[in-house]
Amino acid sequence: MKFAVLVFPGSNCDIDCFKAVEAIGEQVEYVWHTTTDLSGFDAILVPGGFSYGDYLRCGAISRFAPVMNEVKKAADEGKFVLGICNGFQILTEAGLLPGALIRNNGLKFRCHQTPLEVVNSATAFTNQYSQGEVISIPIAHGEGNYYCDDETLAKLQANNQIVFRYAGDTNPNGSVGNIAGVSNERGNVVGMMPHPERAMDQLFGSEDGKRMFTSILNAWREQHGAAVNG
Amino acid sequence: MKAIVYVTIKENVLDPQGTAVQGALHTMGFGDVGKVRIGKYLELTLDTTDRAQAEEQVKAMCEKLLANTVVEDYRFELEG
């Protein structure tokens, strides 16, 4: 399986994403934001950072980068697209995911481990977790306050599109319904504020993020009937 | 021609910055301040004299880039 890690001017979690894919033993390449062909990739990771300096709004300018047309195409083809932090903001700005990310209600940049509840373990991104499991994944954002209107929220709930919630009363940013991550209707595009790529080893305080990447691999293998190596 | 664009946070969406500024104003003794909302002001210079065309273009710019209509409203004025 081959992963692409998009790189925008100002991305800063691209290396972590690259290493995370390496850690599960799959192929991965950096893809510059001006690229106009993603046909060789099975999954696309949109990493965190401050693309285009967060000018105007987080993700607002990146969504018009040439590579984003290809991300849309890949999503339409059913390929897996995961946006993390700034990547989540870019995917909402691009209309690939519903809602928007606004400033944290406490105004602070929050940077710490958070307990996340796996609300939907039936997605291609979470199949290695159990339903309702609480995992430990770090956050690092100033604008991660997920907002959508009531109608959209009802739709998200009805379609099981809420993938992660901040567990218990730990909501760090004031997001609607304690939402930390959502998927599109089809389930092949997920965006989340927490950073699974920073939770790949117990040395970092948690290795709970690893199963996100093995989930994607597992889903891809099931789709392609591929043999498991090693 | 010049376009003045105002982008504001929707009425029903929380504005944490506005709330913080309101708190500061209260602390300073401006107790009459009921609500503060913070938005953006943009000035665009357009190389056109066609008002109808400018209006159409600025609207498209607002919808596509200048505002995120999920959480923001916009309005604009054309000058000159």
PDB file of C-alpha atoms in Angstrom:
ATOM      1  CA  MET A   1       0.000   0.000   0.000  1.00  0.00           C
ATOM      2  CA  LYS A   2       1.269   3.444  -0.883  1.00  0.00           C
ATOM      3  CA  PHE A   3       0.628   6.584   1.143  1.00  0.00           C
ATOM      4  CA  ALA A   4       1.092  10.199   0.056  1.00  0.00           C
ATOM      5  CA  VAL A   5       1.942  12.847   2.624  1.00  0.00           C
ATOM      6  CA  LEU A   6       1.001  16.258   1.246  1.00  0.00           C
ATOM      7  CA  VAL A   7       3.404  19.096   1.964  1.00  0.00           C
ATOM      8  CA  PHE A   8       2.247  22.722   1.875  1.00  0.00           C
ATOM      9  CA  PRO A   9       4.387  25.741   2.660  1.00  0.00           C
ATOM     10  CA  GLY A  10       4.054  25.779   6.445  1.00  0.00           C
ATOM     11  CA  SER A  11       3.224  22.099   7.020  1.00  0.00           C
ATOM     12  CA  ASN A  12       5.127  20.882  10.062  1.00  0.00           C
ATOM     13  CA  CYS A  13       3.754  17.423  10.852  1.00  0.00           C
ATOM     14  CA  ASP A  14       4.616  15.976   7.460  1.00  0.00           C
ATOM     15  CA  ILE A  15       7.731  14.216   8.738  1.00  0.00           C
ATOM     16  CA  ASP A  16       5.807  12.679  11.640  1.00  0.00           C
ATOM     17  CA  CYS A  17       3.186  11.353   9.217  1.00  0.00           C
ATOM     18  CA  PHE A  18       5.890   9.974   6.931  1.00  0.00           C
ATOM     19  CA  LYS A  19       7.563   8.185   9.869  1.00  0.00           C
ATOM     20  CA  ALA A  20       4.227   6.850  11.075  1.00  0.00           C
ATOM     21  CA  VAL A  21       3.670   5.100   7.740  1.00  0.00           C
ATOM     22  CA  GLU A  22       7.243   3.805   7.782  1.00  0.00           C
ATOM     23  CA  ALA A  23       6.585   2.443  11.264  1.00  0.00           C
ATOM     24  CA  ILE A  24       3.816   0.203   9.933  1.00  0.00           C
ATOM     25  CA  GLY A  25       6.113  -0.920   7.105  1.00  0.00           C
ATOM     26  CA  GLU A  26       4.295   0.599   4.147  1.00  0.00           C
ATOM     27  CA  GLN A  27       5.452   2.790   1.266  1.00  0.00           C
ATOM     28  CA  VAL A  28       5.200   6.543   1.601  1.00  0.00           C
ATOM     29  CA  GLU A  29       6.198   9.620  -0.380  1.00  0.00           C
ATOM     30  CA  TYR A  30       6.102  13.345   0.232  1.00  0.00           C
ATOM     31  CA  VAL A  31       3.945  15.164  -2.301  1.00  0.00           C
ATOM     32  CA  TRP A  32       4.434  18.912  -2.836  1.00  0.00           C
ATOM     33  CA  HIS A  33       1.268  21.020  -2.966  1.00  0.00           C
ATOM     34  CA  THR A  34       1.747  21.873  -6.651  1.00  0.00           C
ATOM     35  CA  THR A  35       1.530  18.219  -7.717  1.00  0.00           C
ATOM     36  CA  THR A  36      -1.241  17.421 -10.179  1.00  0.00           C
ATOM     37  CA  ASP A  37      -1.226  13.635 -10.084  1.00  0.00           C
ATOM     38  CA  LEU A  38      -2.022  11.402  -7.113  1.00  0.00           C
ATOM     39  CA  SER A  39      -3.038   8.383  -9.158  1.00  0.00           C
ATOM     40  CA  GLY A  40      -0.167   6.263  -7.812  1.00  0.00           C
ATOM     41  CA  PHE A  41      -1.334   6.487  -4.193  1.00  0.00           C
ATOM     42  CA  ASP A  42      -3.863   4.470  -2.201  1.00  0.00           C
ATOM     43  CA  ALA A  43      -4.176   6.859   0.737  1.00  0.00           C
ATOM     44  CA  ILE A  44      -3.529  10.546   1.213  1.00  0.00           C
ATOM     45  CA  LEU A  45      -2.446  12.106   4.493  1.00  0.00           C
ATOM     46  CA  VAL A  46      -3.017  15.841   4.888  1.00  0.00           C
ATOM     47  CA  PRO A  47      -0.691  16.755   7.748  1.00  0.00           C
ATOM     48  CA  GLY A  48      -0.821  19.366  10.462  1.00  0.00           C
ATOM     49  CA  GLY A  49       1.002  22.650  10.624  1.00  0.00           C
ATOM     50  CA  PHE A  50       0.296  26.212   9.610  1.00  0.00           C
ATOM     51  CA  SER A  51      -0.053  26.022   5.844  1.00  0.00           C
ATOM     52  CA  TYR A  52       0.212  29.470   4.259  1.00  0.00           C
ATOM     53  CA  GLY A  53       0.761  30.842   7.744  1.00  0.00           C
ATOM     54  CA  ASP A  54      -2.931  30.298   8.571  1.00  0.00           C
ATOM     55  CA  TYR A  55      -3.514  33.555   6.663  1.00  0.00           C
ATOM     56  CA  LEU A  56      -7.150  34.628   6.293  1.00  0.00           C
ATOM     57  CA  ARG A  57      -8.394  31.420   7.965  1.00  0.00           C
ATOM     58  CA  CYS A  58      -6.685  28.113   8.746  1.00  0.00           C
ATOM     59  CA  GLY A  59      -6.700  26.064   5.547  1.00  0.00           C
ATOM     60  CA  ALA A  60      -8.473  28.745   3.497  1.00  0.00           C
ATOM     61  CA  ILE A  61      -5.642  29.295   1.042  1.00  0.00           C
ATOM     62  CA  SER A  62      -4.298  25.721   0.958  1.00  0.00           C
ATOM     63  CA  ARG A  63      -7.605  24.427  -0.315  1.00  0.00           C
ATOM     64  CA  PHE A  64      -6.866  26.151  -3.621  1.00  0.00           C
ATOM     65  CA  ALA A  65      -3.447  24.506  -4.013  1.00  0.00           C
ATOM     66  CA  PRO A  66      -3.276  22.477  -7.259  1.00  0.00           C
ATOM     67  CA  VAL A  67      -2.940  19.194  -5.341  1.00  0.00           C
ATOM     68  CA  MET A  68      -6.344  19.703  -3.733  1.00  0.00           C
ATOM     69  CA  ASN A  69      -8.138  19.010  -7.043  1.00  0.00           C
ATOM     70  CA  GLU A  70      -6.378  15.654  -7.010  1.00  0.00           C
ATOM     71  CA  VAL A  71      -7.355  15.047  -3.385  1.00  0.00           C
ATOM     72  CA  LYS A  72     -10.989  15.640  -4.378  1.00  0.00           C
ATOM     73  CA  LYS A  73     -10.605  13.222  -7.260  1.00  0.00           C
ATOM     74  CA  ALA A  74      -9.034  10.612  -4.971  1.00  0.00           C
ATOM     75  CA  ALA A  75     -11.852  11.038  -2.447  1.00  0.00           C
ATOM     76  CA  ASP A  76     -14.434  10.623  -5.218  1.00  0.00           C
ATOM     77  CA  GLU A  77     -12.685   7.412  -6.270  1.00  0.00           C
ATOM     78  CA  GLY A  78     -13.069   6.096  -2.729  1.00  0.00           C
ATOM     79  CA  LYS A  79      -9.411   6.352  -1.765  1.00  0.00           C
ATOM     80  CA  PHE A  80      -8.641   7.007   1.889  1.00  0.00           C
ATOM     81  CA  VAL A  81      -7.990  10.609   2.878  1.00  0.00           C
ATOM     82  CA  LEU A  82      -6.993  11.523   6.419  1.00  0.00           C
ATOM     83  CA  GLY A  83      -6.627  15.150   7.500  1.00  0.00           C
ATOM     84  CA  ILE A  84      -4.941  15.768  10.820  1.00  0.00           C
ATOM     85  CA  CYS A  85      -5.169  19.129  12.628  1.00  0.00           C
ATOM     86  CA  ASN A  86      -4.402  21.718   9.911  1.00  0.00           C
ATOM     87  CA  GLY A  87      -5.197  18.908   7.472  1.00  0.00           C
ATOM     88  CA  PHE A  88      -8.682  18.679   9.006  1.00  0.00           C
ATOM     89  CA  GLN A  89      -9.078  22.446   8.633  1.00  0.00           C
ATOM     90  CA  ILE A  90      -8.042  22.215   4.971  1.00  0.00           C
ATOM     91  CA  LEU A  91     -10.528  19.402   4.281  1.00  0.00           C
ATOM     92  CA  THR A  92     -13.431  21.358   5.820  1.00  0.00           C
ATOM     93  CA  GLU A  93     -12.434  24.496   3.883  1.00  0.00           C
ATOM     94  CA  ALA A  94     -12.332  22.367   0.723  1.00  0.00           C
ATOM     95  CA  GLY A  95     -15.836  21.086   1.415  1.00  0.00           C
ATOM     96  CA  LEU A  96     -14.651  17.474   1.630  1.00  0.00           C
ATOM     97  CA  LEU A  97     -15.870  17.365   5.226  1.00  0.00           C
ATOM     98  CA  PRO A  98     -18.821  19.201   6.811  1.00  0.00           C
ATOM     99  CA  GLY A  99     -18.482  21.966   9.402  1.00  0.00           C
ATOM    100  CA  ALA A 100     -15.651  24.349  10.244  1.00  0.00           C
ATOM    101  CA  LEU A 101     -12.917  24.764  12.862  1.00  0.00           C
ATOM    102  CA  ILE A 102     -12.988  27.998  14.806  1.00  0.00           C
ATOM    103  CA  ARG A 103     -10.880  29.421  17.602  1.00  0.00           C
ATOM    104  CA  ASN A 104     -10.707  27.438  20.857  1.00  0.00           C
ATOM    105  CA  ASN A 105     -13.311  28.759  23.290  1.00  0.00           C
ATOM    106  CA  GLY A 106     -10.567  29.399  25.873  1.00  0.00           C
ATOM    107  CA  LEU A 107      -8.460  31.229  23.245  1.00  0.00           C
ATOM    108  CA  LYS A 108      -5.382  29.266  24.328  1.00  0.00           C
ATOM    109  CA  PHE A 109      -3.274  27.080  22.088  1.00  0.00           C
ATOM    110  CA  ARG A 110      -3.821  23.684  23.731  1.00  0.00           C
ATOM    111  CA  CYS A 111      -0.978  21.184  23.530  1.00  0.00           C
ATOM    112  CA  HIS A 112      -1.328  18.008  25.621  1.00  0.00           C
ATOM    113  CA  GLN A 113      -2.533  14.391  25.649  1.00  0.00           C
ATOM    114  CA  THR A 114      -6.299  13.963  25.393  1.00  0.00           C
ATOM    115  CA  PRO A 115      -8.485  10.959  26.033  1.00  0.00           C
ATOM    116  CA  LEU A 116     -10.519  10.267  22.899  1.00  0.00           C
ATOM    117  CA  GLU A 117     -13.581   8.091  22.663  1.00  0.00           C
ATOM    118  CA  VAL A 118     -13.776   5.986  19.516  1.00  0.00           C
ATOM    119  CA  VAL A 119     -17.382   6.705  18.564  1.00  0.00           C
ATOM    120  CA  ASN A 120     -17.334   4.755  15.325  1.00  0.00           C
ATOM    121  CA  SER A 121     -14.960   1.802  15.071  1.00  0.00           C
ATOM    122  CA  ALA A 122     -16.522   0.640  11.800  1.00  0.00           C
ATOM    123  CA  THR A 123     -14.571   3.079   9.607  1.00  0.00           C
ATOM    124  CA  ALA A 124     -11.531   2.366   7.456  1.00  0.00           C
ATOM    125  CA  PHE A 125      -9.565   4.519   9.902  1.00  0.00           C
ATOM    126  CA  THR A 126     -10.660   2.982  13.199  1.00  0.00           C
ATOM    127  CA  ASN A 127     -11.312  -0.721  12.591  1.00  0.00           C
ATOM    128  CA  GLN A 128      -8.439  -1.758  14.897  1.00  0.00           C
ATOM    129  CA  TYR A 129     -10.075  -0.027  17.881  1.00  0.00           C
ATOM    130  CA  SER A 130     -13.088  -1.285  19.743  1.00  0.00           C
ATOM    131  CA  GLN A 131     -16.309   0.683  19.791  1.00  0.00           C
ATOM    132  CA  GLY A 132     -16.335   3.102  22.707  1.00  0.00           C
ATOM    133  CA  GLU A 133     -12.668   2.507  23.532  1.00  0.00           C
ATOM    134  CA  VAL A 134     -10.891   5.486  25.078  1.00  0.00           C
ATOM    135  CA  ILE A 135      -7.456   6.127  23.582  1.00  0.00           C
ATOM    136  CA  SER A 136      -4.777   8.662  24.431  1.00  0.00           C
ATOM    137  CA  ILE A 137      -3.768  10.973  21.564  1.00  0.00           C
ATOM    138  CA  PRO A 138      -2.126  14.403  21.829  1.00  0.00           C
ATOM    139  CA  ILE A 139      -3.632  17.635  20.543  1.00  0.00           C
ATOM    140  CA  ALA A 140      -1.804  20.828  19.541  1.00  0.00           C
ATOM    141  CA  HIS A 141      -4.097  23.538  18.205  1.00  0.00           C
ATOM    142  CA  GLY A 142      -5.455  27.023  18.730  1.00  0.00           C
ATOM    143  CA  GLU A 143      -8.315  26.661  16.271  1.00  0.00           C
ATOM    144  CA  GLY A 144      -9.794  23.232  16.801  1.00  0.00           C
ATOM    145  CA  ASN A 145     -13.243  24.180  17.981  1.00  0.00           C
ATOM    146  CA  TYR A 146     -15.437  22.140  15.631  1.00  0.00           C
ATOM    147  CA  TYR A 147     -18.616  23.899  14.642  1.00  0.00           C
ATOM    148  CA  CYS A 148     -21.559  22.849  12.521  1.00  0.00           C
ATOM    149  CA  ASP A 149     -25.213  23.874  12.595  1.00  0.00           C
ATOM    150  CA  ASP A 150     -27.856  21.722  14.304  1.00  0.00           C
ATOM    151  CA  GLU A 151     -29.073  20.271  11.051  1.00  0.00           C
ATOM    152  CA  THR A 152     -25.565  19.123  10.080  1.00  0.00           C
ATOM    153  CA  LEU A 153     -24.969  17.729  13.567  1.00  0.00           C
ATOM    154  CA  ALA A 154     -28.167  15.661  13.360  1.00  0.00           C
ATOM    155  CA  LYS A 155     -27.024  14.352   9.981  1.00  0.00           C
ATOM    156  CA  LEU A 156     -23.568  13.474  11.334  1.00  0.00           C
ATOM    157  CA  GLN A 157     -25.174  11.541  14.156  1.00  0.00           C
ATOM    158  CA  ALA A 158     -27.710   9.776  11.946  1.00  0.00           C
ATOM    159  CA  ASN A 159     -24.975   8.663   9.491  1.00  0.00           C
ATOM    160  CA  ASN A 160     -22.436   7.671  12.177  1.00  0.00           C
ATOM    161  CA  GLN A 161     -20.036  10.301  10.867  1.00  0.00           C
ATOM    162  CA  ILE A 162     -18.742  11.281  14.295  1.00  0.00           C
ATOM    163  CA  VAL A 163     -15.547   9.239  14.556  1.00  0.00           C
ATOM    164  CA  PHE A 164     -13.970  10.621  17.752  1.00  0.00           C
ATOM    165  CA  ARG A 165     -15.183  12.647  20.701  1.00  0.00           C
ATOM    166  CA  TYR A 166     -13.160  14.110  23.560  1.00  0.00           C
ATOM    167  CA  ALA A 167     -13.970  11.636  26.343  1.00  0.00           C
ATOM    168  CA  GLY A 168     -15.946  12.639  29.422  1.00  0.00           C
ATOM    169  CA  ASP A 169     -15.607  16.306  30.326  1.00  0.00           C
ATOM    170  CA  THR A 170     -12.199  16.813  28.697  1.00  0.00           C
ATOM    171  CA  ASN A 171     -13.314  18.925  25.709  1.00  0.00           C
ATOM    172  CA  PRO A 172     -10.295  21.232  25.263  1.00  0.00           C
ATOM    173  CA  ASN A 173     -11.737  23.680  22.742  1.00  0.00           C
ATOM    174  CA  GLY A 174     -15.530  23.966  23.043  1.00  0.00           C
ATOM    175  CA  SER A 175     -16.348  21.866  19.983  1.00  0.00           C
ATOM    176  CA  VAL A 176     -19.983  21.048  19.257  1.00  0.00           C
ATOM    177  CA  GLY A 177     -20.936  17.692  20.802  1.00  0.00           C
ATOM    178  CA  ASN A 178     -17.329  17.227  22.049  1.00  0.00           C
ATOM    179  CA  ILE A 179     -16.431  16.308  18.471  1.00  0.00           C
ATOM    180  CA  ALA A 180     -12.738  15.628  17.807  1.00  0.00           C
ATOM    181  CA  GLY A 181     -13.024  13.922  14.407  1.00  0.00           C
ATOM    182  CA  VAL A 182     -15.611  13.349  11.677  1.00  0.00           C
ATOM    183  CA  SER A 183     -15.912  11.476   8.409  1.00  0.00           C
ATOM    184  CA  ASN A 184     -17.672  12.240   5.145  1.00  0.00           C
ATOM    185  CA  GLU A 185     -20.886  10.405   4.334  1.00  0.00           C
ATOM    186  CA  ARG A 186     -19.118   7.689   2.371  1.00  0.00           C
ATOM    187  CA  GLY A 187     -16.625   7.143   5.207  1.00  0.00           C
ATOM    188  CA  ASN A 188     -13.430   7.342   3.144  1.00  0.00           C
ATOM    189  CA  VAL A 189     -12.469  10.865   4.249  1.00  0.00           C
ATOM    190  CA  VAL A 190     -11.737  11.555   7.908  1.00  0.00           C
ATOM    191  CA  GLY A 191     -10.572  14.711   9.635  1.00  0.00           C
ATOM    192  CA  MET A 192      -9.460  15.000  13.245  1.00  0.00           C
ATOM    193  CA  MET A 193      -7.783  17.609  15.426  1.00  0.00           C
ATOM    194  CA  PRO A 194      -5.719  15.177  17.583  1.00  0.00           C
ATOM    195  CA  HIS A 195      -2.438  13.823  16.199  1.00  0.00           C
ATOM    196  CA  PRO A 196      -2.300  10.008  15.923  1.00  0.00           C
ATOM    197  CA  GLU A 197       1.093  10.304  14.180  1.00  0.00           C
ATOM    198  CA  ARG A 198       2.485  11.678  17.434  1.00  0.00           C
ATOM    199  CA  ALA A 199       1.303   8.641  19.381  1.00  0.00           C
ATOM    200  CA  MET A 200       3.246   5.900  17.640  1.00  0.00           C
ATOM    201  CA  ASP A 201       5.448   4.715  20.466  1.00  0.00           C
ATOM    202  CA  GLN A 202       5.217   4.405  24.222  1.00  0.00           C
ATOM    203  CA  LEU A 203       8.308   6.633  24.364  1.00  0.00           C
ATOM    204  CA  PHE A 204       6.066   9.512  23.261  1.00  0.00           C
ATOM    205  CA  GLY A 205       3.598   8.703  26.028  1.00  0.00           C
ATOM    206  CA  SER A 206       1.208   6.646  23.943  1.00  0.00           C
ATOM    207  CA  GLU A 207       1.188   4.269  21.000  1.00  0.00           C
ATOM    208  CA  ASP A 208      -2.575   4.427  20.545  1.00  0.00           C
ATOM    209  CA  GLY A 209      -2.199   6.321  17.268  1.00  0.00           C
ATOM    210  CA  LYS A 210      -0.537   3.398  15.561  1.00  0.00           C
ATOM    211  CA  ARG A 211      -3.796   1.514  15.177  1.00  0.00           C
ATOM    212  CA  MET A 212      -5.196   4.328  13.013  1.00  0.00           C
ATOM    213  CA  PHE A 213      -2.542   3.620  10.448  1.00  0.00           C
ATOM    214  CA  THR A 214      -2.913  -0.153  10.714  1.00  0.00           C
ATOM    215  CA  SER A 215      -6.686   0.328  10.372  1.00  0.00           C
ATOM    216  CA  ILE A 216      -6.200   2.077   7.026  1.00  0.00           C
ATOM    217  CA  LEU A 217      -3.859  -0.700   5.913  1.00  0.00           C
ATOM    218  CA  ASN A 218      -6.321  -3.335   7.047  1.00  0.00           C
ATOM    219  CA  ALA A 219      -9.191  -1.639   5.183  1.00  0.00           C
ATOM    220  CA  TRP A 220      -7.105  -1.371   2.040  1.00  0.00           C
ATOM    221  CA  ARG A 221      -6.113  -5.041   2.246  1.00  0.00           C
ATOM    222  CA  GLU A 222      -9.729  -6.063   2.649  1.00  0.00           C
ATOM    223  CA  GLN A 223     -10.682  -3.995  -0.386  1.00  0.00           C
ATOM    224  CA  HIS A 224      -7.893  -5.431  -2.488  1.00  0.00           C
ATOM    225  CA  GLY A 225      -7.780  -8.976  -1.187  1.00  0.00           C
ATOM    226  CA  ALA A 226      -4.075  -8.436  -0.634  1.00  0.00           C
ATOM    227  CA  ALA A 227      -2.044 -11.013   1.254  1.00  0.00           C
ATOM    228  CA  VAL A 228      -0.644  -9.959   4.595  1.00  0.00           C
ATOM    229  CA  ASN A 229       3.111  -9.671   4.515  1.00  0.00           C
ATOM    230  CA  GLY A 230       4.974 -10.571   7.652  1.00  0.00           C
TER     231      GLY A 230
ATOM    232  CA  MET B   1     -12.823  50.652  -8.410  1.00  0.00           C
ATOM    233  CA  LYS B   2     -12.459  49.786  -4.763  1.00  0.00           C
ATOM    234  CA  ALA B   3     -14.336  47.083  -2.871  1.00  0.00           C
ATOM    235  CA  ILE B   4     -14.648  47.177   0.902  1.00  0.00           C
ATOM    236  CA  VAL B   5     -15.467  43.740   2.316  1.00  0.00           C
ATOM    237  CA  TYR B   6     -16.637  43.051   5.867  1.00  0.00           C
ATOM    238  CA  VAL B   7     -16.491  39.489   7.156  1.00  0.00           C
ATOM    239  CA  THR B   8     -18.213  38.797  10.467  1.00  0.00           C
ATOM    240  CA  ILE B   9     -18.839  35.714  12.568  1.00  0.00           C
ATOM    241  CA  LYS B  10     -22.411  34.460  12.250  1.00  0.00           C
ATOM    242  CA  GLU B  11     -24.770  35.547  15.006  1.00  0.00           C
ATOM    243  CA  ASN B  12     -25.285  31.985  16.302  1.00  0.00           C
ATOM    244  CA  VAL B  13     -21.569  31.105  16.305  1.00  0.00           C
ATOM    245  CA  LEU B  14     -19.478  31.734  19.407  1.00  0.00           C
ATOM    246  CA  ASP B  15     -16.811  34.443  19.060  1.00  0.00           C
ATOM    247  CA  PRO B  16     -14.249  33.657  21.795  1.00  0.00           C
ATOM    248  CA  GLN B  17     -12.122  36.706  20.901  1.00  0.00           C
ATOM    249  CA  GLY B  18     -15.110  39.027  21.128  1.00  0.00           C
ATOM    250  CA  THR B  19     -16.056  37.544  24.490  1.00  0.00           C
ATOM    251  CA  ALA B  20     -12.511  38.083  25.815  1.00  0.00           C
ATOM    252  CA  VAL B  21     -12.474  41.695  24.617  1.00  0.00           C
ATOM    253  CA  GLN B  22     -15.886  42.286  26.185  1.00  0.00           C
ATOM    254  CA  GLY B  23     -14.493  40.968  29.494  1.00  0.00           C
ATOM    255  CA  ALA B  24     -11.503  43.312  29.237  1.00  0.00           C
ATOM    256  CA  LEU B  25     -13.742  46.291  28.497  1.00  0.00           C
ATOM    257  CA  HIS B  26     -15.863  45.452  31.546  1.00  0.00           C
ATOM    258  CA  THR B  27     -12.713  45.248  33.693  1.00  0.00           C
ATOM    259  CA  MET B  28     -11.697  48.680  32.405  1.00  0.00           C
ATOM    260  CA  GLY B  29     -14.987  50.092  33.607  1.00  0.00           C
ATOM    261  CA  PHE B  30     -16.897  50.141  30.324  1.00  0.00           C
ATOM    262  CA  GLY B  31     -19.777  48.283  31.898  1.00  0.00           C
ATOM    263  CA  ASP B  32     -22.223  49.329  29.193  1.00  0.00           C
ATOM    264  CA  VAL B  33     -20.670  47.009  26.638  1.00  0.00           C
ATOM    265  CA  GLY B  34     -23.253  44.291  26.065  1.00  0.00           C
ATOM    266  CA  LYS B  35     -21.561  42.308  23.329  1.00  0.00           C
ATOM    267  CA  VAL B  36     -18.413  42.419  21.221  1.00  0.00           C
ATOM    268  CA  ARG B  37     -18.044  40.683  17.872  1.00  0.00           C
ATOM    269  CA  ILE B  38     -14.757  40.737  16.005  1.00  0.00           C
ATOM    270  CA  GLY B  39     -14.627  40.529  12.226  1.00  0.00           C
ATOM    271  CA  LYS B  40     -12.383  41.285   9.284  1.00  0.00           C
ATOM    272  CA  TYR B  41     -12.162  44.301   7.024  1.00  0.00           C
ATOM    273  CA  LEU B  42     -10.676  43.893   3.556  1.00  0.00           C
ATOM    274  CA  GLU B  43      -9.936  46.523   0.911  1.00  0.00           C
ATOM    275  CA  LEU B  44      -9.638  45.328  -2.669  1.00  0.00           C
ATOM    276  CA  THR B  45      -8.638  47.443  -5.638  1.00  0.00           C
ATOM    277  CA  LEU B  46     -10.246  46.222  -8.846  1.00  0.00           C
ATOM    278  CA  ASP B  47      -9.096  47.010 -12.358  1.00  0.00           C
ATOM    279  CA  THR B  48     -12.573  47.547 -13.716  1.00  0.00           C
ATOM    280  CA  THR B  49     -15.133  50.306 -14.079  1.00  0.00           C
ATOM    281  CA  ASP B  50     -18.020  47.942 -14.674  1.00  0.00           C
ATOM    282  CA  ARG B  51     -20.003  47.988 -11.455  1.00  0.00           C
ATOM    283  CA  ALA B  52     -22.198  44.994 -12.234  1.00  0.00           C
ATOM    284  CA  GLN B  53     -19.194  42.896 -13.117  1.00  0.00           C
ATOM    285  CA  ALA B  54     -17.340  44.015  -9.994  1.00  0.00           C
ATOM    286  CA  GLU B  55     -20.327  43.134  -7.836  1.00  0.00           C
ATOM    287  CA  GLU B  56     -20.543  39.676  -9.330  1.00  0.00           C
ATOM    288  CA  GLN B  57     -16.805  39.109  -8.953  1.00  0.00           C
ATOM    289  CA  VAL B  58     -16.537  40.284  -5.353  1.00  0.00           C
ATOM    290  CA  LYS B  59     -19.503  38.118  -4.424  1.00  0.00           C
ATOM    291  CA  ALA B  60     -17.757  35.103  -5.954  1.00  0.00           C
ATOM    292  CA  MET B  61     -14.539  35.986  -4.086  1.00  0.00           C
ATOM    293  CA  CYS B  62     -16.430  36.172  -0.803  1.00  0.00           C
ATOM    294  CA  GLU B  63     -18.229  32.889  -1.371  1.00  0.00           C
ATOM    295  CA  LYS B  64     -15.121  31.028  -2.470  1.00  0.00           C
ATOM    296  CA  LEU B  65     -12.336  32.453  -0.344  1.00  0.00           C
ATOM    297  CA  LEU B  66     -12.822  35.613   1.695  1.00  0.00           C
ATOM    298  CA  ALA B  67     -15.523  34.197   3.978  1.00  0.00           C
ATOM    299  CA  ASN B  68     -16.265  30.687   5.192  1.00  0.00           C
ATOM    300  CA  THR B  69     -20.034  30.767   4.974  1.00  0.00           C
ATOM    301  CA  VAL B  70     -20.350  27.873   7.441  1.00  0.00           C
ATOM    302  CA  VAL B  71     -19.371  30.239  10.250  1.00  0.00           C
ATOM    303  CA  GLU B  72     -19.140  33.713   8.703  1.00  0.00           C
ATOM    304  CA  ASP B  73     -21.333  36.316   6.997  1.00  0.00           C
ATOM    305  CA  TYR B  74     -20.049  38.920   4.565  1.00  0.00           C
ATOM    306  CA  ARG B  75     -21.154  42.173   3.019  1.00  0.00           C
ATOM    307  CA  PHE B  76     -19.369  44.585   0.729  1.00  0.00           C
ATOM    308  CA  GLU B  77     -19.486  48.074  -0.702  1.00  0.00           C
ATOM    309  CA  LEU B  78     -18.148  49.275  -4.041  1.00  0.00           C
ATOM    310  CA  GLU B  79     -16.568  52.690  -4.283  1.00  0.00           C
ATOM    311  CA  GLY B  80     -15.572  54.707  -7.328  1.00  0.00           C
TER     312      GLY B  80
END
